[in-house]
Amino acid sequence: MRVPSRSPGQQPGSPPSPTAPARRRPSGAAPRRLPAAAPDLAAYRAAVAELLVEVGALADAASTRARQVLIDERLREPALAAVLDGTPQGLIGARETLLLEMARYQPNDRTSAGDLSALVRIYLLSRIDVLWWQDAPTFVTDDQVNGSAELVDLEWLRRRDLLRFRYQEQPATMLGRAARGLRRRLLPDATPHTAGLLFRRARREVVALLNDIAREFAAVAPPATPPLWVTSLVRSAEHQYRLRRLGYAAMLPSGHCLGYSVDVELAWFERFGARDTLAQLLLSRQEAGELNVIDEGQAWHLCLAPTARRRLRRAYEAEMGV
């Protein structure tokens, strides 16, 4: 079965589509000039890890001023500044945003940031996504996600047995939520405890990536381990703000709103003895330069690297027969 081919796109002189994703920068704004050499991401991640130790030592409320001084000093170090200065916000904007996120932080049962150190880790590592995809268009509204020709319908693919990973959608009605709650009470460990996907749509390259990871995971995981489980895919900025209001650590800008980031379940696979296997698989792909990986506890955040996009697009087209 063939997957519908991509649309021909907007023709010269035609009005923009109301469902076309919006560009990140205002019209006429000059693009940020990136450094001639790509930043050393291994050094950046190592510097983030060192910073987190210091943030953890200053986690009490009385250390607010000391944390501000620490963040201001450490973010200016070359390993960190090289990445942050290459993002659209620049170093100063990233610093101000991080300090604001820290000032507003309130622990709760929903957020993946269990403490201030986790919040700092998630924010700083997610800036790699933004650095990579800063010129990609943002899906601003839910309608843009649902109407974009750049995204494919996962349910269409699933029904044709073209997906090697699993997911579940968010219930759309009170009856559906009640049924989901009943299943969780009767079979509490049958599926991961996640809300599910609001949008069952994804970029073609991301589908190919997840299929590839799922096949590798199935080959190395212990017998009877369920397939890779995806908990979040593309989101609109509109939805990202909704998540923030609910208390989730939903950063902005976000690779999810560009369509190149996903979250995959990790904690649930512990009961099958497969969590560490999956974690190592993902970290190996990060070391190979294919992914950016963020440990967010129950689920891990993944972002596709631009250097892998063309290969995965070809893989999708070959696999789907496009």
mmCIF file of C-alpha atoms in Angstrom:
data_model
loop_
_atom_site.group_PDB
_atom_site.id
_atom_site.type_symbol
_atom_site.label_atom_id
_atom_site.label_comp_id
_atom_site.label_asym_id
_atom_site.label_seq_id
_atom_site.Cartn_x
_atom_site.Cartn_y
_atom_site.Cartn_z
ATOM 1 C CA MET A 1 0.000 0.000 0.000
ATOM 2 C CA ARG A 2 1.382 3.356 -0.970
ATOM 3 C CA VAL A 3 1.488 6.323 1.358
ATOM 4 C CA PRO A 4 0.035 9.518 -0.144
ATOM 5 C CA SER A 5 2.841 11.516 -1.758
ATOM 6 C CA ARG A 6 3.777 14.944 -0.466
ATOM 7 C CA SER A 7 1.822 17.902 -1.784
ATOM 8 C CA PRO A 8 3.360 20.050 -4.553
ATOM 9 C CA GLY A 9 3.526 22.946 -2.109
ATOM 10 C CA GLN A 10 2.580 26.576 -2.496
ATOM 11 C CA GLN A 11 2.932 27.983 -6.008
ATOM 12 C CA PRO A 12 4.640 31.332 -6.636
ATOM 13 C CA GLY A 13 2.236 34.207 -6.176
ATOM 14 C CA SER A 14 -0.426 32.131 -4.446
ATOM 15 C CA PRO A 15 -1.674 33.155 -0.976
ATOM 16 C CA PRO A 16 -0.231 31.242 1.961
ATOM 17 C CA SER A 17 -2.218 28.280 3.226
ATOM 18 C CA PRO A 18 -4.047 28.909 6.524
ATOM 19 C CA THR A 19 -2.696 25.577 7.756
ATOM 20 C CA ALA A 20 0.918 26.253 6.802
ATOM 21 C CA PRO A 21 3.211 26.292 9.837
ATOM 22 C CA ALA A 22 4.488 29.718 10.761
ATOM 23 C CA ARG A 23 8.122 30.733 10.615
ATOM 24 C CA ARG A 24 9.858 31.374 13.914
ATOM 25 C CA ARG A 25 11.164 34.819 13.011
ATOM 26 C CA PRO A 26 9.073 37.863 12.111
ATOM 27 C CA SER A 27 8.864 38.683 8.441
ATOM 28 C CA GLY A 28 11.949 40.499 7.201
ATOM 29 C CA ALA A 29 14.097 39.594 10.228
ATOM 30 C CA ALA A 30 17.646 38.652 9.382
ATOM 31 C CA PRO A 31 18.633 35.078 10.258
ATOM 32 C CA ARG A 32 21.012 34.642 13.166
ATOM 33 C CA ARG A 33 24.574 34.156 11.973
ATOM 34 C CA LEU A 34 25.807 30.771 13.166
ATOM 35 C CA PRO A 35 29.429 30.151 14.119
ATOM 36 C CA ALA A 36 31.662 28.896 11.310
ATOM 37 C CA ALA A 37 32.360 25.663 13.201
ATOM 38 C CA ALA A 38 29.595 23.556 14.715
ATOM 39 C CA PRO A 39 29.582 23.671 18.526
ATOM 40 C CA ASP A 40 31.049 20.707 20.403
ATOM 41 C CA LEU A 41 27.876 19.055 21.686
ATOM 42 C CA ALA A 42 29.742 16.477 23.796
ATOM 43 C CA ALA A 43 31.512 19.329 25.601
ATOM 44 C CA TYR A 44 28.180 21.143 25.978
ATOM 45 C CA ARG A 45 26.503 18.107 27.535
ATOM 46 C CA ALA A 46 29.452 17.590 29.880
ATOM 47 C CA ALA A 47 29.314 21.250 30.951
ATOM 48 C CA VAL A 48 25.568 20.934 31.588
ATOM 49 C CA ALA A 49 26.200 17.867 33.781
ATOM 50 C CA GLU A 50 28.780 19.800 35.820
ATOM 51 C CA LEU A 51 26.421 22.750 36.205
ATOM 52 C CA LEU A 52 23.654 20.491 37.490
ATOM 53 C CA VAL A 53 25.814 19.355 40.407
ATOM 54 C CA GLU A 54 26.268 22.974 41.458
ATOM 55 C CA VAL A 55 22.586 23.804 40.991
ATOM 56 C CA GLY A 56 21.685 20.827 43.182
ATOM 57 C CA ALA A 57 23.907 22.191 45.945
ATOM 58 C CA LEU A 58 22.002 25.490 45.826
ATOM 59 C CA ALA A 59 18.479 24.097 45.623
ATOM 60 C CA ASP A 60 17.075 25.657 48.804
ATOM 61 C CA ALA A 61 14.982 28.822 48.699
ATOM 62 C CA ALA A 62 17.640 30.836 50.544
ATOM 63 C CA SER A 63 20.098 30.272 47.671
ATOM 64 C CA THR A 64 18.084 32.051 44.969
ATOM 65 C CA ARG A 65 20.592 34.853 44.527
ATOM 66 C CA ALA A 66 23.522 32.428 44.530
ATOM 67 C CA ARG A 67 21.814 30.363 41.814
ATOM 68 C CA GLN A 68 21.369 33.459 39.663
ATOM 69 C CA VAL A 69 25.042 34.313 39.975
ATOM 70 C CA LEU A 70 26.004 30.714 39.213
ATOM 71 C CA ILE A 71 23.841 30.562 36.081
ATOM 72 C CA ASP A 72 25.119 33.937 34.873
ATOM 73 C CA GLU A 73 28.748 32.845 35.267
ATOM 74 C CA ARG A 74 28.512 29.292 33.958
ATOM 75 C CA LEU A 75 26.460 30.038 30.837
ATOM 76 C CA ARG A 76 29.207 32.370 29.666
ATOM 77 C CA GLU A 77 31.763 29.565 29.644
ATOM 78 C CA PRO A 78 32.810 28.658 26.082
ATOM 79 C CA ALA A 79 31.344 25.138 26.002
ATOM 80 C CA LEU A 80 27.883 26.414 26.991
ATOM 81 C CA ALA A 81 27.976 29.791 25.259
ATOM 82 C CA ALA A 82 28.884 28.214 21.908
ATOM 83 C CA VAL A 83 25.507 26.453 21.758
ATOM 84 C CA LEU A 84 23.318 29.065 23.422
ATOM 85 C CA ASP A 85 24.647 31.935 21.332
ATOM 86 C CA GLY A 86 23.787 29.992 18.181
ATOM 87 C CA THR A 87 20.084 29.750 19.090
ATOM 88 C CA PRO A 88 17.558 32.401 17.992
ATOM 89 C CA GLN A 89 17.387 33.832 21.518
ATOM 90 C CA GLY A 90 21.146 34.070 21.819
ATOM 91 C CA LEU A 91 23.064 33.644 25.043
ATOM 92 C CA ILE A 92 21.416 36.539 26.888
ATOM 93 C CA GLY A 93 17.917 35.483 25.906
ATOM 94 C CA ALA A 94 18.557 31.881 26.900
ATOM 95 C CA ARG A 95 19.956 33.016 30.248
ATOM 96 C CA GLU A 96 16.953 35.240 30.980
ATOM 97 C CA THR A 97 14.504 32.518 29.978
ATOM 98 C CA LEU A 98 16.210 29.931 32.166
ATOM 99 C CA LEU A 99 16.242 32.248 35.189
ATOM 100 C CA LEU A 100 12.555 32.993 34.629
ATOM 101 C CA GLU A 101 11.746 29.270 34.371
ATOM 102 C CA MET A 102 13.623 28.673 37.625
ATOM 103 C CA ALA A 103 11.831 31.530 39.387
ATOM 104 C CA ARG A 104 8.443 30.179 38.287
ATOM 105 C CA TYR A 105 9.214 26.543 39.026
ATOM 106 C CA GLN A 106 6.691 24.715 41.191
ATOM 107 C CA PRO A 107 7.068 20.932 41.666
ATOM 108 C CA ASN A 108 3.930 18.915 40.933
ATOM 109 C CA ASP A 109 2.835 15.417 39.919
ATOM 110 C CA ARG A 110 2.672 16.252 36.213
ATOM 111 C CA THR A 111 6.020 17.820 35.441
ATOM 112 C CA SER A 112 8.986 15.748 34.307
ATOM 113 C CA ALA A 113 11.188 18.247 36.176
ATOM 114 C CA GLY A 114 11.207 16.680 39.620
ATOM 115 C CA ASP A 115 13.499 19.392 41.011
ATOM 116 C CA LEU A 116 15.371 22.490 39.930
ATOM 117 C CA SER A 117 18.318 20.486 38.613
ATOM 118 C CA ALA A 118 15.985 18.507 36.349
ATOM 119 C CA LEU A 119 14.403 21.724 35.106
ATOM 120 C CA VAL A 120 17.807 23.174 34.226
ATOM 121 C CA ARG A 121 18.843 19.930 32.514
ATOM 122 C CA ILE A 122 15.690 19.759 30.406
ATOM 123 C CA TYR A 123 15.912 23.409 29.389
ATOM 124 C CA LEU A 124 19.593 23.468 28.511
ATOM 125 C CA LEU A 125 19.661 20.159 26.648
ATOM 126 C CA SER A 126 16.529 21.096 24.711
ATOM 127 C CA ARG A 127 18.428 24.095 23.331
ATOM 128 C CA ILE A 128 20.308 21.633 21.118
ATOM 129 C CA ASP A 129 16.987 20.920 19.372
ATOM 130 C CA VAL A 130 16.447 24.633 18.864
ATOM 131 C CA LEU A 131 19.979 25.164 17.586
ATOM 132 C CA TRP A 132 19.559 22.367 15.050
ATOM 133 C CA TRP A 133 16.116 23.330 13.747
ATOM 134 C CA GLN A 134 15.946 27.097 14.270
ATOM 135 C CA ASP A 135 15.058 27.689 10.615
ATOM 136 C CA ALA A 136 12.240 25.121 10.596
ATOM 137 C CA PRO A 137 8.669 26.455 10.610
ATOM 138 C CA THR A 138 6.743 26.342 13.880
ATOM 139 C CA PHE A 139 3.311 24.741 14.075
ATOM 140 C CA VAL A 140 1.581 27.568 15.909
ATOM 141 C CA THR A 141 -2.005 26.304 16.107
ATOM 142 C CA ASP A 142 -3.743 22.957 16.394
ATOM 143 C CA ASP A 143 -5.296 23.535 12.967
ATOM 144 C CA GLN A 144 -1.838 23.881 11.433
ATOM 145 C CA VAL A 145 -0.824 20.504 12.843
ATOM 146 C CA ASN A 146 -4.003 18.791 11.679
ATOM 147 C CA GLY A 147 -3.891 20.362 8.220
ATOM 148 C CA SER A 148 -0.200 20.205 7.361
ATOM 149 C CA ALA A 149 0.849 18.271 4.267
ATOM 150 C CA GLU A 150 4.291 17.833 5.887
ATOM 151 C CA LEU A 151 2.793 15.406 8.405
ATOM 152 C CA VAL A 152 1.315 11.954 7.882
ATOM 153 C CA ASP A 153 -1.528 10.277 9.753
ATOM 154 C CA LEU A 154 -0.200 7.542 12.042
ATOM 155 C CA GLU A 155 -3.532 5.782 12.211
ATOM 156 C CA TRP A 156 -3.583 5.438 8.419
ATOM 157 C CA LEU A 157 -0.156 3.806 8.604
ATOM 158 C CA ARG A 158 -0.989 1.641 11.633
ATOM 159 C CA ARG A 159 -4.039 0.117 9.976
ATOM 160 C CA ARG A 160 -1.811 -0.962 7.089
ATOM 161 C CA ASP A 161 0.760 -2.506 9.475
ATOM 162 C CA LEU A 162 3.414 0.028 8.498
ATOM 163 C CA LEU A 163 4.374 1.076 12.039
ATOM 164 C CA ARG A 164 6.734 -0.914 14.245
ATOM 165 C CA PHE A 165 5.998 1.169 17.366
ATOM 166 C CA ARG A 166 2.886 1.703 19.462
ATOM 167 C CA TYR A 167 0.995 4.698 20.793
ATOM 168 C CA GLN A 168 -2.432 5.585 22.139
ATOM 169 C CA GLU A 169 -4.549 8.649 21.529
ATOM 170 C CA GLN A 170 -5.998 10.891 24.182
ATOM 171 C CA PRO A 171 -9.686 10.086 24.759
ATOM 172 C CA ALA A 172 -11.835 12.730 23.107
ATOM 173 C CA THR A 173 -14.981 12.251 25.208
ATOM 174 C CA MET A 174 -16.000 11.768 28.832
ATOM 175 C CA LEU A 175 -17.015 8.193 27.983
ATOM 176 C CA GLY A 176 -13.605 7.526 26.480
ATOM 177 C CA ARG A 177 -11.827 8.922 29.544
ATOM 178 C CA ALA A 178 -14.002 6.793 31.814
ATOM 179 C CA ALA A 179 -13.212 3.682 29.770
ATOM 180 C CA ARG A 180 -9.475 4.483 29.901
ATOM 181 C CA GLY A 181 -9.665 4.914 33.671
ATOM 182 C CA LEU A 182 -11.486 1.596 34.079
ATOM 183 C CA ARG A 183 -8.890 -0.255 32.002
ATOM 184 C CA ARG A 184 -6.107 1.217 34.110
ATOM 185 C CA ARG A 185 -7.781 0.059 37.312
ATOM 186 C CA LEU A 186 -8.338 -3.460 35.982
ATOM 187 C CA LEU A 187 -4.975 -3.770 34.180
ATOM 188 C CA PRO A 188 -2.728 -1.134 35.777
ATOM 189 C CA ASP A 189 0.485 -2.238 34.042
ATOM 190 C CA ALA A 190 -0.862 -3.235 30.641
ATOM 191 C CA THR A 191 0.202 0.069 29.072
ATOM 192 C CA PRO A 192 2.320 3.055 30.140
ATOM 193 C CA HIS A 193 0.589 5.627 32.338
ATOM 194 C CA THR A 194 0.474 8.498 29.860
ATOM 195 C CA ALA A 195 -2.253 10.795 28.610
ATOM 196 C CA GLY A 196 -1.655 9.707 25.017
ATOM 197 C CA LEU A 197 -1.259 11.640 21.781
ATOM 198 C CA LEU A 198 -3.400 14.676 21.116
ATOM 199 C CA PHE A 199 -2.142 14.691 17.510
ATOM 200 C CA ARG A 200 -1.603 11.333 15.807
ATOM 201 C CA ARG A 201 0.534 12.962 13.118
ATOM 202 C CA ALA A 202 4.277 13.009 12.461
ATOM 203 C CA ARG A 203 6.910 13.996 9.943
ATOM 204 C CA ARG A 204 7.889 11.228 7.555
ATOM 205 C CA GLU A 205 11.508 11.301 8.736
ATOM 206 C CA VAL A 206 10.372 10.841 12.334
ATOM 207 C CA VAL A 207 8.215 7.845 11.396
ATOM 208 C CA ALA A 208 11.245 6.257 9.731
ATOM 209 C CA LEU A 209 13.404 7.006 12.780
ATOM 210 C CA LEU A 210 10.915 5.464 15.200
ATOM 211 C CA ASN A 211 10.444 2.397 13.009
ATOM 212 C CA ASP A 212 14.221 1.985 12.873
ATOM 213 C CA ILE A 213 14.623 2.307 16.650
ATOM 214 C CA ALA A 214 11.684 -0.052 17.232
ATOM 215 C CA ARG A 215 13.211 -2.734 15.021
ATOM 216 C CA GLU A 216 16.576 -2.458 16.756
ATOM 217 C CA PHE A 217 14.918 -2.531 20.189
ATOM 218 C CA ALA A 218 12.882 -5.624 19.291
ATOM 219 C CA ALA A 219 16.073 -7.387 18.180
ATOM 220 C CA VAL A 220 17.987 -6.812 21.431
ATOM 221 C CA ALA A 221 15.280 -6.652 24.116
ATOM 222 C CA PRO A 222 14.440 -9.692 26.280
ATOM 223 C CA PRO A 223 11.757 -12.067 24.934
ATOM 224 C CA ALA A 224 8.130 -10.935 25.365
ATOM 225 C CA THR A 225 9.121 -7.260 25.618
ATOM 226 C CA PRO A 226 6.406 -5.065 24.056
ATOM 227 C CA PRO A 227 7.304 -2.818 21.116
ATOM 228 C CA LEU A 228 8.674 0.704 21.491
ATOM 229 C CA TRP A 229 6.000 3.004 22.925
ATOM 230 C CA VAL A 230 5.719 6.646 21.821
ATOM 231 C CA THR A 231 4.107 9.074 24.267
ATOM 232 C CA SER A 232 4.366 12.396 22.413
ATOM 233 C CA LEU A 233 5.045 13.593 18.877
ATOM 234 C CA VAL A 234 4.382 16.892 17.131
ATOM 235 C CA ARG A 235 2.626 19.583 19.151
ATOM 236 C CA SER A 236 1.377 23.039 18.309
ATOM 237 C CA ALA A 237 2.710 26.024 20.220
ATOM 238 C CA GLU A 238 -0.913 26.525 21.224
ATOM 239 C CA HIS A 239 -0.913 23.103 22.886
ATOM 240 C CA GLN A 240 2.536 23.692 24.393
ATOM 241 C CA TYR A 241 1.123 26.690 26.252
ATOM 242 C CA ARG A 242 -1.793 24.573 27.454
ATOM 243 C CA LEU A 243 0.663 22.035 28.861
ATOM 244 C CA ARG A 244 2.604 24.786 30.621
ATOM 245 C CA ARG A 245 -0.574 26.056 32.275
ATOM 246 C CA LEU A 246 -1.233 22.522 33.529
ATOM 247 C CA GLY A 247 2.197 22.399 35.146
ATOM 248 C CA TYR A 248 4.183 20.357 32.624
ATOM 249 C CA ALA A 249 7.812 21.205 31.841
ATOM 250 C CA ALA A 250 6.927 22.191 28.268
ATOM 251 C CA MET A 251 9.761 24.407 27.062
ATOM 252 C CA LEU A 252 9.543 27.141 24.449
ATOM 253 C CA PRO A 253 10.765 27.187 21.769
ATOM 254 C CA SER A 254 10.416 23.410 21.458
ATOM 255 C CA GLY A 255 11.442 20.775 18.942
ATOM 256 C CA HIS A 256 7.971 19.282 19.380
ATOM 257 C CA CYS A 257 6.456 22.400 17.817
ATOM 258 C CA LEU A 258 8.777 21.973 14.833
ATOM 259 C CA GLY A 259 7.825 18.321 14.356
ATOM 260 C CA TYR A 260 11.298 16.879 14.893
ATOM 261 C CA SER A 261 11.040 15.843 18.566
ATOM 262 C CA VAL A 262 9.307 12.865 20.171
ATOM 263 C CA ASP A 263 9.010 11.321 23.617
ATOM 264 C CA VAL A 264 9.342 7.571 24.158
ATOM 265 C CA GLU A 265 8.432 5.565 27.242
ATOM 266 C CA LEU A 266 11.312 4.254 29.366
ATOM 267 C CA ALA A 267 10.063 3.532 32.902
ATOM 268 C CA TRP A 268 7.383 1.019 31.858
ATOM 269 C CA PHE A 269 9.987 -1.226 30.228
ATOM 270 C CA GLU A 270 11.662 -1.777 33.613
ATOM 271 C CA ARG A 271 9.082 -4.467 34.376
ATOM 272 C CA PHE A 272 10.259 -6.362 31.276
ATOM 273 C CA GLY A 273 13.942 -5.947 32.094
ATOM 274 C CA ALA A 274 14.364 -3.820 28.976
ATOM 275 C CA ARG A 275 14.677 -0.241 30.221
ATOM 276 C CA ASP A 276 18.471 -0.161 30.315
ATOM 277 C CA THR A 277 18.624 -1.841 26.910
ATOM 278 C CA LEU A 278 16.477 0.865 25.368
ATOM 279 C CA ALA A 279 18.373 3.623 27.179
ATOM 280 C CA GLN A 280 21.711 2.378 25.866
ATOM 281 C CA LEU A 281 20.314 2.084 22.354
ATOM 282 C CA LEU A 282 19.181 5.710 22.420
ATOM 283 C CA LEU A 283 22.424 6.999 23.912
ATOM 284 C CA SER A 284 24.399 5.123 21.272
ATOM 285 C CA ARG A 285 22.444 6.921 18.579
ATOM 286 C CA GLN A 286 23.172 10.209 20.312
ATOM 287 C CA GLU A 287 26.893 9.408 20.315
ATOM 288 C CA ALA A 288 26.613 8.658 16.595
ATOM 289 C CA GLY A 289 25.189 12.159 16.054
ATOM 290 C CA GLU A 290 21.720 11.013 14.993
ATOM 291 C CA LEU A 291 19.758 12.170 18.040
ATOM 292 C CA ASN A 292 19.629 14.579 20.919
ATOM 293 C CA VAL A 293 18.480 12.658 24.003
ATOM 294 C CA ILE A 294 17.083 14.115 27.246
ATOM 295 C CA ASP A 295 16.337 11.904 30.232
ATOM 296 C CA GLU A 296 12.982 13.163 31.512
ATOM 297 C CA GLY A 297 12.329 10.302 33.918
ATOM 298 C CA GLN A 298 9.371 8.198 32.850
ATOM 299 C CA ALA A 299 9.848 9.165 29.196
ATOM 300 C CA TRP A 300 12.921 10.279 27.267
ATOM 301 C CA HIS A 301 12.849 13.153 24.822
ATOM 302 C CA LEU A 302 14.448 12.578 21.421
ATOM 303 C CA CYS A 303 15.177 15.043 18.647
ATOM 304 C CA LEU A 304 16.268 14.048 15.166
ATOM 305 C CA ALA A 305 19.547 15.611 14.008
ATOM 306 C CA PRO A 306 19.415 17.506 10.696
ATOM 307 C CA THR A 307 22.298 15.408 9.345
ATOM 308 C CA ALA A 308 20.081 12.301 9.521
ATOM 309 C CA ARG A 309 17.032 13.870 7.895
ATOM 310 C CA ARG A 310 17.794 13.044 4.251
ATOM 311 C CA ARG A 311 18.710 9.432 4.965
ATOM 312 C CA LEU A 312 15.558 8.877 6.988
ATOM 313 C CA ARG A 313 13.374 10.547 4.373
ATOM 314 C CA ARG A 314 14.743 8.126 1.784
ATOM 315 C CA ALA A 315 14.200 5.247 4.211
ATOM 316 C CA TYR A 316 10.575 6.284 4.702
ATOM 317 C CA GLU A 317 9.937 6.490 0.977
ATOM 318 C CA ALA A 318 11.573 3.104 0.371
ATOM 319 C CA GLU A 319 9.722 1.415 3.215
ATOM 320 C CA MET A 320 6.332 2.876 2.350
ATOM 321 C CA GLY A 321 6.743 2.459 -1.397
ATOM 322 C CA VAL A 322 6.364 6.154 -2.169
#
